[in-house]
């Protein structure tokens, strides 16, 4: 079951988003860019294989924030990754 928390996180990196990246129905991508991993919702995360590939690449490069100034002062990659809904891990 989806819940509102799951709808508001990036499927790639687990970062919380102001607007649901895939809309309220989880099916309508916003084509916004994630501040954290830089994924474009609806593009690199369009399916499970694509998003896993993108996540792997991002992690391999050191999990660098796409918009560095949005990075919280206290941030834990491990904690954030726990936000990723089960079905997208
Ligand atoms: Zn992200």
Coordinates of N, CA and C and ligand atoms in Angstrom, one line a residue:
X1 N 0.8 -1.2 0.0 CA 0.0 0.0 0.0 C 0.9 1.3 0.0
X2 N 0.5 2.2 -0.8 CA 1.2 3.5 -0.8 C 0.7 4.3 0.4
X3 N 1.5 5.1 0.9 CA 1.1 6.1 1.9 C 1.7 7.5 1.4
X4 N 1.2 8.5 2.1 CA 1.6 9.9 1.6 C 3.1 10.1 1.8
X5 N 3.7 9.5 2.8 CA 5.1 9.6 3.0 C 5.9 9.1 1.8
X6 N 5.5 7.9 1.4 CA 6.1 7.3 0.3 C 6.0 8.1 -1.0
X7 N 4.9 8.8 -1.2 CA 4.7 9.6 -2.4 C 5.6 10.8 -2.4
X8 N 6.0 11.2 -1.2 CA 6.8 12.5 -1.2 C 8.3 12.3 -1.1
X9 N 8.8 11.1 -1.4 CA 10.2 10.8 -1.4 C 10.7 10.5 -2.8
X10 N 12.0 10.8 -3.1 CA 12.6 10.4 -4.3 C 12.8 8.9 -4.3
X11 N 12.4 8.2 -5.4 CA 12.5 6.8 -5.5 C 13.9 6.3 -5.6
X12 N 14.7 7.2 -6.1 CA 16.2 6.9 -6.3 C 17.0 7.0 -5.0
X13 N 16.8 8.1 -4.3 CA 17.7 8.4 -3.2 C 17.0 8.5 -1.8
X14 N 15.7 8.6 -1.9 CA 14.9 8.7 -0.6 C 14.8 10.1 0.0
X15 N 15.3 11.1 -0.7 CA 15.2 12.5 -0.2 C 13.7 12.9 -0.2
X16 N 13.3 13.6 0.8 CA 12.0 14.1 0.9 C 11.8 15.3 -0.1
X17 N 10.6 15.3 -0.7 CA 10.3 16.3 -1.7 C 9.1 17.1 -1.3
X18 N 9.1 18.4 -1.7 CA 8.0 19.3 -1.4 C 6.7 18.8 -2.1
X19 N 6.9 18.5 -3.3 CA 5.8 18.0 -4.1 C 6.0 16.5 -4.4
X20 N 5.0 15.7 -4.5 CA 5.2 14.3 -4.8 C 5.8 14.1 -6.2
X21 N 7.0 13.5 -6.3 CA 7.7 13.4 -7.6 C 6.9 12.8 -8.7
X22 N 6.0 11.8 -8.3 CA 5.2 11.1 -9.3 C 3.7 11.4 -9.1
X23 N 3.4 12.6 -8.5 CA 2.0 13.1 -8.4 C 1.3 12.3 -7.2
X24 N 0.1 12.8 -6.9 CA -0.7 12.2 -5.8 C -1.1 10.8 -6.1
X25 N -1.2 10.5 -7.4 CA -1.6 9.1 -7.8 C -0.4 8.2 -8.0
X26 N 0.8 8.8 -7.8 CA 2.0 7.9 -8.0 C 2.3 7.5 -9.5
X27 N 1.6 8.1 -10.4 CA 1.7 7.7 -11.8 C 2.0 8.9 -12.7
X28 N 2.0 10.1 -12.2 CA 2.1 11.3 -13.0 C 3.3 12.1 -12.6
X29 N 4.4 11.8 -13.3 CA 5.7 12.4 -12.9 C 5.7 13.9 -13.1
X30 N 6.4 14.6 -12.3 CA 6.5 16.1 -12.3 C 7.6 16.6 -13.2
X31 N 8.5 15.7 -13.6 CA 9.7 16.1 -14.4 C 10.5 17.2 -13.7
X32 N 10.4 17.3 -12.4 CA 11.3 18.1 -11.6 C 12.6 17.4 -11.4
X33 N 13.6 18.1 -10.9 CA 14.9 17.5 -10.6 C 15.0 17.3 -9.1
X34 N 15.5 16.2 -8.6 CA 15.8 15.9 -7.2 C 17.0 16.7 -6.8
X35 N 16.9 17.5 -5.7 CA 18.0 18.3 -5.2 C 19.2 17.5 -4.8
X36 N 18.8 16.3 -4.4 CA 19.9 15.4 -3.8 C 20.6 14.6 -4.9
X37 N 19.9 13.7 -5.6 CA 20.6 12.8 -6.5 C 20.5 13.3 -8.0
X38 N 19.7 14.4 -8.2 CA 19.6 15.0 -9.5 C 18.8 14.2 -10.6
X39 N 18.1 13.2 -10.1 CA 17.2 12.5 -11.1 C 16.1 13.4 -11.6
X40 N 15.7 13.2 -12.8 CA 14.5 13.9 -13.3 C 13.4 12.9 -13.2
X41 N 12.4 13.3 -12.3 CA 11.2 12.4 -12.0 C 10.5 12.1 -13.3
X42 N 10.3 10.9 -13.6 CA 9.6 10.5 -14.9 C 10.6 10.1 -16.0
X43 N 11.9 10.4 -15.7 CA 12.8 10.1 -16.8 C 13.8 8.9 -16.4
X44 N 14.8 9.3 -15.6 CA 15.8 8.2 -15.2 C 15.1 7.3 -14.2
X45 N 14.0 7.6 -13.6 CA 13.3 6.7 -12.6 C 12.0 6.2 -13.1
X46 N 12.0 6.1 -14.5 CA 10.7 5.6 -15.1 C 10.4 4.2 -14.8
X47 N 11.4 3.3 -14.6 CA 11.1 2.0 -14.2 C 12.1 1.5 -13.2
X48 N 11.9 0.3 -12.6 CA 12.7 -0.2 -11.5 C 14.2 -0.4 -12.0
X49 N 14.4 -0.9 -13.2 CA 15.8 -1.1 -13.7 C 16.5 0.2 -13.9
X50 N 15.8 1.2 -14.5 CA 16.4 2.5 -14.7 C 16.7 3.2 -13.4
X51 N 15.9 3.1 -12.5 CA 16.1 3.9 -11.2 C 17.2 3.2 -10.4
X52 N 17.3 1.9 -10.5 CA 18.4 1.2 -9.8 C 19.7 1.5 -10.4
X53 N 19.7 1.6 -11.7 CA 21.0 1.9 -12.4 C 21.4 3.3 -12.1
X54 N 20.4 4.2 -12.1 CA 20.8 5.6 -11.7 C 21.3 5.7 -10.3
X55 N 20.6 5.0 -9.4 CA 21.0 5.0 -8.0 C 22.5 4.5 -7.8
X56 N 22.7 3.4 -8.5 CA 24.1 2.8 -8.4 C 25.1 3.8 -8.9
X57 N 24.9 4.4 -10.0 CA 25.8 5.4 -10.5 C 26.0 6.5 -9.6
X58 N 24.9 7.0 -9.0 CA 25.0 8.1 -8.0 C 25.8 7.8 -6.8
X59 N 25.5 6.6 -6.3 CA 26.3 6.1 -5.1 C 27.7 5.9 -5.4
X60 N 28.0 5.4 -6.6 CA 29.4 5.1 -7.0 C 30.2 6.4 -7.1
X61 N 29.5 7.5 -7.5 CA 30.2 8.8 -7.6 C 30.3 9.5 -6.3
X62 N 29.8 8.9 -5.2 CA 30.0 9.4 -3.9 C 28.8 10.1 -3.3
X63 N 27.6 9.8 -3.9 CA 26.3 10.4 -3.4 C 26.4 11.9 -3.2
X64 N 26.9 12.6 -4.2 CA 27.0 14.0 -4.1 C 25.7 14.7 -4.4
X65 N 25.4 15.7 -3.6 CA 24.1 16.5 -3.8 C 24.2 17.3 -5.1
X66 N 23.1 17.1 -5.8 CA 23.0 17.8 -7.1 C 22.9 19.3 -6.9
X67 N 22.1 19.8 -5.9 CA 22.1 21.2 -5.5 C 22.7 21.3 -4.1
X68 N 24.0 21.5 -4.0 CA 24.7 21.4 -2.8 C 24.2 22.3 -1.7
X69 N 23.6 23.5 -2.1 CA 23.1 24.4 -1.1 C 21.8 23.9 -0.4
X70 N 21.2 22.9 -1.0 CA 20.0 22.4 -0.4 C 20.3 21.3 0.6
X71 N 21.5 20.9 0.7 CA 21.9 19.8 1.5 C 21.8 20.2 3.0
X72 N 21.1 19.4 3.8 CA 20.9 19.8 5.2 C 22.3 19.7 5.9
X73 N 22.4 20.6 7.0 CA 23.7 20.6 7.7 C 24.0 19.3 8.3
X74 N 23.0 18.6 8.8 CA 23.1 17.3 9.3 C 22.4 16.3 8.4
X75 N 23.2 15.5 7.8 CA 22.6 14.6 6.8 C 23.3 13.2 6.8
X76 N 22.4 12.2 6.8 CA 22.9 10.8 6.7 C 22.4 10.1 5.5
X77 N 23.3 9.7 4.7 CA 22.9 8.9 3.5 C 22.2 7.7 3.9
X78 N 22.7 6.9 4.8 CA 22.1 5.7 5.2 C 20.7 5.9 5.7
X79 N 20.4 6.9 6.5 CA 19.1 7.2 7.0 C 18.2 7.5 5.9
X80 N 18.7 8.3 4.9 CA 17.8 8.8 3.8 C 17.5 7.6 2.9
X81 N 18.4 6.7 2.7 CA 18.1 5.5 1.8 C 17.0 4.7 2.4
X82 N 16.9 4.7 3.8 CA 15.8 3.9 4.4 C 14.4 4.4 4.0
X83 N 14.3 5.7 3.5 CA 13.0 6.2 3.1 C 12.5 5.7 1.8
X84 N 13.4 5.0 1.1 CA 13.0 4.5 -0.3 C 12.0 3.4 -0.1
X85 N 10.8 3.6 -0.7 CA 9.8 2.5 -0.5 C 10.3 1.2 -1.0
X86 N 9.9 0.1 -0.3 CA 10.3 -1.2 -0.5 C 10.4 -1.6 -2.0
X87 N 9.3 -1.2 -2.7 CA 9.2 -1.7 -4.1 C 10.2 -1.1 -5.0
X88 N 10.9 -0.1 -4.5 CA 11.9 0.6 -5.4 C 13.3 0.4 -5.0
X89 N 13.5 -0.6 -4.0 CA 14.9 -0.8 -3.6 C 15.6 -1.8 -4.5
Ligands
LIG1 ZN1 16.8 11.8 -5.4

